Amino acid sequence: MNAPTPAEPPVVVIGAGPTGLAAAAHLIEYGITPLILETGRSAGSAVRQWAHVRLFSRWGEVIDPAAEKLLAPTGWTRPDSATYPSGGDWAEQYLAPLADALGERVHFDARVTGVSRAGRDRVVDADREAQPFTVHYTSADGREERVFARAVIDASGTWSAPAPAGGNGLPALGERAAADHLTYRVPHLNNPTVRARYAGKRTAVIGSGASAFTALAYLADLAASKGGAGTKAVWILRRGISGSTFGGGAADQLPARGALGLAAKAAVDAGHADAVTGFRTQTIERDSDGRLVLVGEDGRRLDAVDEAVVLTGFRPELSFLSEVRLRLDERLQAPLALAPLIDPNQHSCGTVYPHGHRELSHPEAGIYLAGMKSYGRAPTFLAMTGYEQVRSIAAALAGDTQAADRVELTLPETGVCGGAGLFDTPEADETPAQGCCTTPEPQPLQLAAPTSAAAENTPAGGCCGA
């Protein structure tokens, strides 16, 4: 792809996940050629890594309208809109067929390593916006490639950059050395090998969001199952437990999201785990048996655990964008105009205001962060938000300003998607959850999972199912 700059270069879309593929579909509607560069070997490569987790959004909420139009002539069968897909369902029944429909516009095994203006680093002003973007990437065989682009939509997500266990945002001392007993994903406990790793063991679950709820429920279900005797979870929260800890409950307009929180609350009331609140991990040590000992910033030392599941959120990977001019919020690492609209200290998934190309724009015209990547460190993202973002961006790139500015987004309300490190202390007027305290002292709670059948049918996952 080291050819001279074409007269009309494509729009390069980074990532063949839900948002990236939707971006391509919307670009095609406007007659714009997309070129998707995907690190993985298949569409939705990140989604496939949590294939065992069920979304709390229904099929009808995770299919993009433009993508559906593109799929229609292929004979694709739309899944039942009222049912809940797993990550694997989403990838196999929607993302893979959509990538197939896009055909040669999707390049797999293509890891983007840099984005810049042709012949211009980020310092040079002269004739800058007249130059196309140049996108560097490595192919499967390690060759370095380059392609020119009229615009770039980075929909690469944040899955590749999970946040660490350390309470100050850095890896805890000893965290890297303990990597053989840590995971940053919800364990797939139906996998016999993974199941054996946690069965009969004591496992710390660090985090306070939907993924932590899911991991706790899975571990509690394991404890109650045949061969799971002795399985114990320790829930590590950086904040206290309050009435908002478990989300919107029965009032949530995404019923499955509310059900997940209610299931976690029921688990707290029933058994199988202890909770430690107000604990910010500073050090992970090894005891004489090689087990992990978590030490807090306040000096507390917890009883040793065999494994730790770290579910403290994700971060945007920005290193390959170092030569373009972005304007990012200093806290969330999200586009500056978008950040106050998604601030997780103020907003849940459902109170995010409609936003489009204007809020997602940067000083470097023609480059956009979209989907989960646009939210930076905020955990409040929903798939339908990303679809509306790329619809607006495609319209803007096509010069259809009226359509680009007509952002229409109605999100289900009341689900709390705050990530670890947010809401460190409950609001004074909140009623603490039964059996929980709001001080930073350790508070033992009991966690039990639903029955195996209930666990299988309870949708889970983050705001977009991740």
Short mmCIF file of C-alpha atoms in Angstrom, two decimals:
data_model
loop_
_atom_site.label_atom_id
_atom_site.label_comp_id
_atom_site.label_asym_id
_atom_site.label_seq_id
_atom_site.Cartn_x
_atom_site.Cartn_y
_atom_site.Cartn_z
CA MET A 1 0.00 0.00 0.00
CA ASN A 2 2.96 2.32 -0.46
CA ALA A 3 1.37 3.80 -3.58
CA PRO A 4 1.19 7.52 -4.31
CA THR A 5 -1.61 9.48 -2.73
CA PRO A 6 -4.86 8.72 -4.59
CA ALA A 7 -7.09 11.52 -5.83
CA GLU A 8 -9.75 10.56 -3.30
CA PRO A 9 -8.20 8.51 -0.48
CA PRO A 10 -10.51 6.49 1.76
CA VAL A 11 -11.58 7.24 5.27
CA VAL A 12 -9.52 4.93 7.46
CA VAL A 13 -11.45 3.35 10.30
CA ILE A 14 -9.33 1.83 13.05
CA GLY A 15 -11.01 -1.22 14.53
CA ALA A 16 -13.53 -3.74 13.22
CA GLY A 17 -15.64 -3.82 16.34
CA PRO A 18 -19.28 -2.71 16.64
CA THR A 19 -18.56 1.02 16.26
CA GLY A 20 -15.93 0.70 13.54
CA LEU A 21 -18.06 -1.55 11.35
CA ALA A 22 -21.05 0.76 11.86
CA ALA A 23 -18.87 3.71 10.82
CA ALA A 24 -18.03 1.92 7.57
CA ALA A 25 -21.71 1.23 6.90
CA HIS A 26 -22.64 4.89 7.38
CA LEU A 27 -19.75 6.06 5.17
CA ILE A 28 -20.93 3.73 2.40
CA GLU A 29 -24.43 5.22 2.63
CA TYR A 30 -22.85 8.55 1.71
CA GLY A 31 -20.76 7.08 -1.10
CA ILE A 32 -17.52 7.42 0.85
CA THR A 33 -14.99 4.59 0.66
CA PRO A 34 -13.98 3.21 4.06
CA LEU A 35 -10.87 1.18 4.79
CA ILE A 36 -10.98 -0.68 8.10
CA LEU A 37 -7.73 -1.71 9.77
CA GLU A 38 -8.28 -4.34 12.45
CA THR A 39 -5.57 -5.67 14.75
CA GLY A 40 -7.25 -9.05 15.22
CA ARG A 41 -7.84 -11.86 12.80
CA SER A 42 -11.61 -11.49 12.77
CA ALA A 43 -14.32 -8.91 13.32
CA GLY A 44 -15.03 -8.11 16.94
CA SER A 45 -11.76 -9.57 18.16
CA ALA A 46 -12.11 -7.80 21.51
CA VAL A 47 -15.76 -8.82 21.87
CA ARG A 48 -14.75 -12.43 21.28
CA GLN A 49 -12.53 -12.27 24.35
CA TRP A 50 -15.62 -11.90 26.53
CA ALA A 51 -17.76 -14.23 24.43
CA HIS A 52 -19.03 -15.98 27.57
CA VAL A 53 -20.53 -12.79 29.04
CA ARG A 54 -24.10 -11.84 28.25
CA LEU A 55 -24.92 -8.23 27.35
CA PHE A 56 -27.53 -6.30 29.30
CA SER A 57 -28.66 -4.69 26.08
CA ARG A 58 -31.11 -6.51 23.80
CA TRP A 59 -30.37 -7.36 20.19
CA GLY A 60 -32.55 -4.46 19.10
CA GLU A 61 -30.20 -2.07 20.91
CA VAL A 62 -26.91 -3.37 19.52
CA ILE A 63 -27.62 -3.48 15.77
CA ASP A 64 -26.83 -0.33 13.82
CA PRO A 65 -29.51 0.75 11.28
CA ALA A 66 -27.06 1.45 8.45
CA ALA A 67 -25.30 -1.84 9.08
CA GLU A 68 -28.63 -3.66 8.94
CA LYS A 69 -29.32 -2.12 5.51
CA LEU A 70 -25.95 -3.35 4.32
CA LEU A 71 -26.69 -6.84 5.61
CA ALA A 72 -30.20 -7.11 4.20
CA PRO A 73 -29.23 -8.10 0.61
CA THR A 74 -26.94 -10.86 1.92
CA GLY A 75 -29.77 -12.96 3.29
CA TRP A 76 -28.78 -12.21 6.87
CA THR A 77 -31.38 -13.17 9.46
CA ARG A 78 -31.94 -10.58 12.16
CA PRO A 79 -31.91 -12.07 15.67
CA ASP A 80 -34.97 -11.60 17.87
CA SER A 81 -34.81 -7.98 19.00
CA ALA A 82 -36.17 -8.77 22.45
CA THR A 83 -33.49 -11.32 23.38
CA TYR A 84 -30.09 -10.75 24.95
CA PRO A 85 -26.95 -11.82 23.07
CA SER A 86 -23.72 -12.97 24.65
CA GLY A 87 -20.49 -11.45 23.40
CA GLY A 88 -20.02 -14.57 21.28
CA ASP A 89 -23.51 -14.21 19.79
CA TRP A 90 -22.86 -10.57 18.95
CA ALA A 91 -19.60 -11.40 17.21
CA GLU A 92 -20.80 -14.46 15.28
CA GLN A 93 -24.35 -13.45 14.36
CA TYR A 94 -23.80 -9.76 13.61
CA LEU A 95 -20.21 -8.53 13.49
CA ALA A 96 -18.79 -11.38 11.38
CA PRO A 97 -21.56 -11.22 8.75
CA LEU A 98 -21.20 -7.43 8.65
CA ALA A 99 -17.45 -7.70 8.04
CA ASP A 100 -18.16 -10.26 5.31
CA ALA A 101 -20.58 -7.81 3.68
CA LEU A 102 -17.88 -5.14 3.75
CA GLY A 103 -15.51 -7.55 2.03
CA GLU A 104 -12.11 -6.22 0.98
CA ARG A 105 -12.75 -2.96 2.76
CA VAL A 106 -11.70 -4.76 5.96
CA HIS A 107 -8.03 -5.61 6.49
CA PHE A 108 -7.33 -8.01 9.37
CA ASP A 109 -4.01 -8.52 11.17
CA ALA A 110 -3.30 -4.83 10.62
CA ARG A 111 -2.02 -3.10 13.77
CA VAL A 112 -1.96 0.69 13.46
CA THR A 113 1.31 2.09 14.77
CA GLY A 114 0.98 5.78 13.86
CA VAL A 115 -1.22 8.49 12.37
CA SER A 116 0.06 11.79 11.03
CA ARG A 117 -0.33 14.30 8.21
CA ALA A 118 1.65 13.44 5.11
CA GLY A 119 4.99 15.20 5.37
CA ARG A 120 4.02 17.02 8.58
CA ASP A 121 4.73 16.17 12.20
CA ARG A 122 2.49 17.71 14.85
CA VAL A 123 4.64 20.87 15.05
CA VAL A 124 4.38 21.99 11.42
CA ASP A 125 1.55 24.40 10.52
CA ALA A 126 2.36 25.15 6.88
CA ASP A 127 -0.28 23.81 4.49
CA ARG A 128 -1.17 21.23 7.12
CA GLU A 129 -4.87 20.67 6.49
CA ALA A 130 -4.32 20.35 2.74
CA GLN A 131 -2.32 17.17 3.34
CA PRO A 132 -3.96 13.76 3.63
CA PHE A 133 -3.49 11.71 6.74
CA THR A 134 -0.92 8.95 6.57
CA VAL A 135 -1.61 5.83 8.61
CA HIS A 136 1.20 3.41 9.37
CA TYR A 137 0.49 -0.18 10.36
CA THR A 138 2.15 -3.57 10.57
CA SER A 139 0.71 -6.56 8.74
CA ALA A 140 0.55 -10.18 9.91
CA ASP A 141 4.01 -10.99 8.58
CA GLY A 142 5.55 -7.98 10.33
CA ARG A 143 5.87 -5.81 7.23
CA GLU A 144 5.42 -2.08 7.77
CA GLU A 145 2.75 -0.55 5.57
CA ARG A 146 1.36 2.92 4.89
CA VAL A 147 -1.96 4.13 3.56
CA PHE A 148 -3.25 7.65 2.92
CA ALA A 149 -6.61 8.78 4.25
CA ARG A 150 -8.90 11.79 3.82
CA ALA A 151 -10.02 11.32 7.43
CA VAL A 152 -9.45 8.89 10.30
CA ILE A 153 -12.06 7.45 12.67
CA ASP A 154 -10.37 5.73 15.60
CA ALA A 155 -12.84 3.14 16.92
CA SER A 156 -10.18 0.87 18.39
CA GLY A 157 -11.80 0.85 21.82
CA THR A 158 -10.04 0.48 25.15
CA TRP A 159 -10.04 -3.30 25.67
CA SER A 160 -6.30 -3.58 25.13
CA ALA A 161 -5.51 -1.23 28.02
CA PRO A 162 -7.15 -2.40 31.26
CA ALA A 163 -6.59 -0.30 34.35
CA PRO A 164 -4.35 -1.77 37.06
CA ALA A 165 -5.12 -2.89 40.60
CA GLY A 166 -3.16 -0.02 42.12
CA GLY A 167 -5.35 2.54 43.84
CA ASN A 168 -3.38 5.51 42.46
CA GLY A 169 -3.86 4.56 38.81
CA LEU A 170 -0.42 2.95 38.54
CA PRO A 171 0.23 -0.77 38.89
CA ALA A 172 0.53 -1.70 42.54
CA LEU A 173 4.04 -2.49 43.71
CA GLY A 174 4.49 -6.15 42.93
CA GLU A 175 1.53 -6.28 40.53
CA ARG A 176 3.62 -7.11 37.49
CA ALA A 177 5.52 -9.79 39.40
CA ALA A 178 2.20 -11.36 40.42
CA ALA A 179 0.92 -11.51 36.83
CA ASP A 180 0.69 -15.31 36.86
CA HIS A 181 -2.12 -15.07 39.45
CA LEU A 182 -3.90 -12.01 38.05
CA THR A 183 -6.47 -11.55 35.30
CA TYR A 184 -8.04 -8.35 34.05
CA ARG A 185 -11.07 -10.05 32.49
CA VAL A 186 -14.18 -11.78 33.80
CA PRO A 187 -13.13 -15.45 34.10
CA HIS A 188 -14.84 -17.94 31.79
CA LEU A 189 -15.74 -20.47 34.48
CA ASN A 190 -17.49 -22.83 32.05
CA ASN A 191 -14.06 -23.51 30.58
CA PRO A 192 -12.70 -26.51 32.52
CA THR A 193 -9.14 -25.19 32.63
CA VAL A 194 -10.24 -21.78 33.91
CA ARG A 195 -12.72 -23.38 36.31
CA ALA A 196 -9.94 -25.46 37.86
CA ARG A 197 -7.91 -22.32 38.45
CA TYR A 198 -10.60 -20.85 40.74
CA ALA A 199 -12.42 -23.88 42.18
CA GLY A 200 -11.78 -24.28 45.88
CA LYS A 201 -9.60 -21.16 45.87
CA ARG A 202 -9.83 -17.77 47.53
CA THR A 203 -10.09 -15.03 44.89
CA ALA A 204 -10.00 -11.25 45.24
CA VAL A 205 -12.31 -9.35 42.88
CA ILE A 206 -11.18 -5.73 42.60
CA GLY A 207 -13.74 -3.30 41.14
CA SER A 208 -17.24 -1.96 41.63
CA GLY A 209 -18.89 -2.04 38.21
CA ALA A 210 -20.99 -4.49 36.25
CA SER A 211 -17.98 -6.65 35.38
CA ALA A 212 -17.20 -7.07 39.08
CA PHE A 213 -20.85 -8.02 39.73
CA THR A 214 -20.56 -10.63 37.01
CA ALA A 215 -17.31 -12.10 38.31
CA LEU A 216 -18.69 -12.29 41.85
CA ALA A 217 -21.84 -14.04 40.66
CA TYR A 218 -19.83 -16.51 38.58
CA LEU A 219 -17.53 -17.32 41.51
CA ALA A 220 -20.45 -17.69 43.91
CA ASP A 221 -22.18 -20.01 41.46
CA LEU A 222 -18.97 -22.02 41.26
CA ALA A 223 -18.86 -22.25 45.06
CA ALA A 224 -22.39 -23.68 45.12
CA SER A 225 -21.75 -26.20 42.34
CA LYS A 226 -20.39 -29.71 42.36
CA GLY A 227 -16.63 -29.58 42.77
CA GLY A 228 -16.66 -25.96 43.88
CA ALA A 229 -16.53 -26.46 47.64
CA GLY A 230 -14.16 -24.04 49.33
CA THR A 231 -14.41 -21.41 46.60
CA LYS A 232 -14.40 -18.00 48.27
CA ALA A 233 -14.52 -14.46 46.87
CA VAL A 234 -13.23 -11.28 48.48
CA TRP A 235 -14.76 -8.17 46.96
CA ILE A 236 -12.33 -5.23 47.08
CA LEU A 237 -13.99 -1.81 46.68
CA ARG A 238 -12.18 1.50 46.65
CA ARG A 239 -15.32 3.23 47.91
CA GLY A 240 -17.92 2.51 50.51
CA ILE A 241 -21.13 0.64 49.73
CA SER A 242 -24.24 2.77 49.39
CA GLY A 243 -27.72 2.65 47.94
CA SER A 244 -26.31 3.38 44.47
CA THR A 245 -23.70 0.62 44.49
CA PHE A 246 -25.97 -1.87 42.75
CA GLY A 247 -27.37 0.46 40.09
CA GLY A 248 -30.94 1.41 39.26
CA GLY A 249 -32.56 -1.89 40.18
CA ALA A 250 -36.21 -2.28 39.23
CA ALA A 251 -36.33 1.37 38.07
CA ASP A 252 -33.70 0.82 35.37
CA GLN A 253 -35.05 1.25 31.84
CA LEU A 254 -32.62 -1.45 30.70
CA PRO A 255 -34.22 -4.27 32.71
CA ALA A 256 -31.27 -6.61 32.41
CA ARG A 257 -28.88 -3.95 33.65
CA GLY A 258 -31.10 -3.42 36.66
CA ALA A 259 -31.44 -7.19 37.11
CA LEU A 260 -27.67 -7.55 37.22
CA GLY A 261 -27.45 -5.10 40.11
CA LEU A 262 -30.38 -6.73 41.89
CA ALA A 263 -28.76 -10.13 41.47
CA ALA A 264 -25.56 -8.78 42.98
CA LYS A 265 -27.54 -7.30 45.89
CA ALA A 266 -29.31 -10.60 46.42
CA ALA A 267 -25.92 -12.30 46.34
CA VAL A 268 -24.61 -9.92 49.00
CA ASP A 269 -27.50 -10.88 51.24
CA ALA A 270 -27.03 -14.60 50.70
CA GLY A 271 -23.41 -15.76 51.11
CA HIS A 272 -20.05 -16.91 49.67
CA ALA A 273 -17.85 -13.78 49.81
CA ASP A 274 -16.52 -11.09 52.08
CA ALA A 275 -16.31 -7.45 51.06
CA VAL A 276 -13.63 -4.96 52.01
CA THR A 277 -14.57 -1.31 51.47
CA GLY A 278 -12.48 1.84 51.17
CA PHE A 279 -9.45 -0.24 50.20
CA ARG A 280 -6.94 1.13 47.71
CA THR A 281 -4.30 -1.40 46.81
CA GLN A 282 -0.73 -0.17 47.19
CA THR A 283 1.29 -3.39 47.16
CA ILE A 284 0.79 -7.02 46.16
CA GLU A 285 3.13 -9.27 48.10
CA ARG A 286 3.68 -13.03 48.22
CA ASP A 287 3.42 -15.04 51.40
CA SER A 288 5.58 -18.07 52.17
CA ASP A 289 3.20 -20.28 50.16
CA GLY A 290 3.32 -18.00 47.12
CA ARG A 291 -0.20 -16.67 47.69
CA LEU A 292 -1.02 -12.99 47.17
CA VAL A 293 -1.30 -10.53 50.05
CA LEU A 294 -2.93 -7.19 49.20
CA VAL A 295 -1.67 -4.22 51.19
CA GLY A 296 -3.68 -1.00 51.20
CA GLU A 297 -2.48 2.58 51.10
CA ASP A 298 -3.69 2.86 54.70
CA GLY A 299 -1.46 -0.02 55.77
CA ARG A 300 -4.13 -2.70 56.02
CA ARG A 301 -3.01 -6.19 55.02
CA LEU A 302 -5.67 -8.58 53.81
CA ASP A 303 -5.65 -12.32 54.28
CA ALA A 304 -3.87 -14.09 51.44
CA VAL A 305 -5.71 -15.00 48.24
CA ASP A 306 -4.85 -17.50 45.54
CA GLU A 307 -5.99 -15.38 42.59
CA ALA A 308 -7.05 -11.82 41.85
CA VAL A 309 -9.52 -10.61 39.22
CA VAL A 310 -8.85 -6.93 38.48
CA LEU A 311 -11.87 -5.18 36.97
CA THR A 312 -11.08 -1.51 37.51
CA GLY A 313 -11.93 -0.16 34.07
CA PHE A 314 -10.06 0.59 30.86
CA ARG A 315 -8.02 3.39 29.31
CA PRO A 316 -7.55 4.72 25.77
CA GLU A 317 -4.34 3.79 23.96
CA LEU A 318 -3.14 7.13 22.56
CA SER A 319 0.50 6.49 21.72
CA PHE A 320 -0.08 5.96 17.97
CA LEU A 321 -1.87 9.33 17.82
CA SER A 322 1.09 11.32 19.13
CA GLU A 323 1.67 13.17 15.82
CA VAL A 324 -1.86 14.52 15.41
CA ARG A 325 -3.35 17.40 17.33
CA LEU A 326 -5.95 16.20 19.80
CA ARG A 327 -7.74 18.22 22.45
CA LEU A 328 -8.45 15.88 25.35
CA ASP A 329 -9.83 16.40 28.82
CA GLU A 330 -7.07 16.18 31.40
CA ARG A 331 -9.02 13.77 33.61
CA LEU A 332 -10.99 11.47 31.34
CA GLN A 333 -8.73 11.61 28.26
CA ALA A 334 -11.91 12.10 26.23
CA PRO A 335 -12.51 14.88 23.64
CA LEU A 336 -12.66 18.13 25.55
CA ALA A 337 -16.19 19.12 24.51
CA LEU A 338 -17.51 15.63 25.23
CA ALA A 339 -15.94 15.16 28.66
CA PRO A 340 -18.42 17.21 30.74
CA LEU A 341 -21.31 15.40 29.06
CA ILE A 342 -20.05 11.95 30.12
CA ASP A 343 -18.33 12.71 33.43
CA PRO A 344 -19.07 9.56 35.49
CA ASN A 345 -19.11 11.63 38.66
CA GLN A 346 -22.25 13.26 37.25
CA HIS A 347 -23.72 10.90 34.66
CA SER A 348 -24.91 7.32 34.40
CA CYS A 349 -25.28 5.50 31.08
CA GLY A 350 -28.69 7.09 30.58
CA THR A 351 -28.02 10.73 31.45
CA VAL A 352 -25.37 11.28 28.77
CA TYR A 353 -26.50 14.10 26.48
CA PRO A 354 -26.82 13.52 22.72
CA HIS A 355 -23.57 14.34 20.99
CA GLY A 356 -22.02 14.01 17.56
CA HIS A 357 -19.28 15.28 15.30
CA ARG A 358 -18.96 18.70 16.94
CA GLU A 359 -18.31 17.34 20.41
CA LEU A 360 -15.97 14.72 18.94
CA SER A 361 -13.89 17.11 16.82
CA HIS A 362 -10.28 18.11 17.51
CA PRO A 363 -7.94 20.91 16.41
CA GLU A 364 -6.76 18.42 13.77
CA ALA A 365 -9.71 18.52 11.38
CA GLY A 366 -10.75 15.13 10.04
CA ILE A 367 -9.75 12.91 12.94
CA TYR A 368 -12.28 11.51 15.39
CA LEU A 369 -12.22 9.18 18.37
CA ALA A 370 -15.47 7.22 18.35
CA GLY A 371 -17.14 4.51 20.36
CA MET A 372 -15.62 3.45 23.66
CA LYS A 373 -12.35 5.14 22.66
CA SER A 374 -14.12 8.52 22.69
CA TYR A 375 -15.16 8.02 26.33
CA GLY A 376 -11.55 7.79 27.50
CA ARG A 377 -11.68 6.53 31.08
CA ALA A 378 -15.43 7.02 31.53
CA PRO A 379 -17.25 3.68 31.92
CA THR A 380 -20.69 4.92 30.93
CA PHE A 381 -20.70 3.90 27.26
CA LEU A 382 -23.54 2.15 25.44
CA ALA A 383 -23.29 0.63 21.96
CA MET A 384 -26.17 2.77 20.66
CA THR A 385 -24.17 5.87 21.62
CA GLY A 386 -21.33 4.81 19.33
CA TYR A 387 -23.71 4.14 16.46
CA GLU A 388 -25.13 7.64 16.67
CA GLN A 389 -21.63 9.11 16.94
CA VAL A 390 -20.48 7.54 13.67
CA ARG A 391 -23.74 8.40 11.89
CA SER A 392 -23.07 12.06 12.72
CA ILE A 393 -19.38 11.82 11.78
CA ALA A 394 -20.14 10.21 8.41
CA ALA A 395 -22.68 12.93 7.64
CA ALA A 396 -20.13 15.62 8.55
CA LEU A 397 -17.47 14.06 6.32
CA ALA A 398 -20.00 13.97 3.48
CA GLY A 399 -20.75 17.67 3.95
CA ASP A 400 -24.31 17.00 5.14
CA THR A 401 -24.10 19.43 8.06
CA GLN A 402 -27.83 19.38 8.71
CA ALA A 403 -27.86 15.62 9.22
CA ALA A 404 -24.60 15.71 11.15
CA ASP A 405 -25.99 18.24 13.62
CA ARG A 406 -29.30 16.42 14.03
CA VAL A 407 -28.13 14.14 16.79
CA GLU A 408 -30.94 11.98 18.09
CA LEU A 409 -30.18 9.73 21.00
CA THR A 410 -32.48 8.46 23.72
CA LEU A 411 -30.70 6.33 26.28
CA PRO A 412 -32.23 4.13 28.96
CA GLU A 413 -32.03 5.88 32.32
CA THR A 414 -30.99 5.08 35.90
CA GLY A 415 -28.30 2.48 35.36
CA VAL A 416 -25.22 3.40 37.35
CA CYS A 417 -22.09 2.53 35.41
CA GLY A 418 -19.53 4.19 37.65
CA GLY A 419 -16.13 2.57 37.51
CA ALA A 420 -13.67 1.82 40.25
CA GLY A 421 -12.22 4.94 41.81
CA LEU A 422 -15.40 6.97 41.32
CA PHE A 423 -17.79 7.99 44.07
CA ASP A 424 -15.23 7.20 46.75
CA THR A 425 -17.66 8.11 49.51
CA PRO A 426 -21.44 7.77 49.33
CA GLU A 427 -23.51 10.92 49.25
CA ALA A 428 -24.64 11.97 52.69
CA ASP A 429 -28.32 11.55 51.83
CA GLU A 430 -27.98 8.05 50.41
CA THR A 431 -29.25 5.14 52.43
CA PRO A 432 -26.53 2.56 52.96
CA ALA A 433 -27.28 -0.89 51.64
CA GLN A 434 -28.50 -3.32 54.27
CA GLY A 435 -25.67 -4.93 56.16
CA CYS A 436 -23.04 -2.55 54.75
CA CYS A 437 -21.17 0.28 56.35
CA THR A 438 -20.02 3.50 54.72
CA THR A 439 -16.72 3.86 56.55
CA PRO A 440 -13.41 2.74 55.10
CA GLU A 441 -13.11 -0.07 57.65
CA PRO A 442 -13.44 -3.64 56.33
CA GLN A 443 -17.04 -4.81 56.42
CA PRO A 444 -17.74 -8.52 55.99
CA LEU A 445 -20.63 -9.26 53.68
CA GLN A 446 -21.94 -12.48 52.25
CA LEU A 447 -22.22 -13.03 48.52
CA ALA A 448 -24.05 -15.85 46.84
CA ALA A 449 -24.73 -16.36 43.17
CA PRO A 450 -28.09 -17.27 41.69
CA THR A 451 -28.58 -20.93 40.88
CA SER A 452 -26.73 -22.22 37.85
CA ALA A 453 -29.80 -21.73 35.66
CA ALA A 454 -30.28 -18.21 36.91
CA ALA A 455 -26.64 -17.35 36.36
CA GLU A 456 -26.86 -18.65 32.81
CA ASN A 457 -29.87 -16.44 32.04
CA THR A 458 -28.82 -13.27 33.86
CA PRO A 459 -27.46 -10.74 31.37
CA ALA A 460 -24.23 -9.18 32.47
CA GLY A 461 -21.35 -7.10 31.29
CA GLY A 462 -20.48 -3.41 31.11
CA CYS A 463 -22.48 -0.60 29.56
CA CYS A 464 -21.87 -1.99 26.12
CA GLY A 465 -21.60 -5.51 27.37
CA ALA A 466 -17.84 -5.38 27.80
#
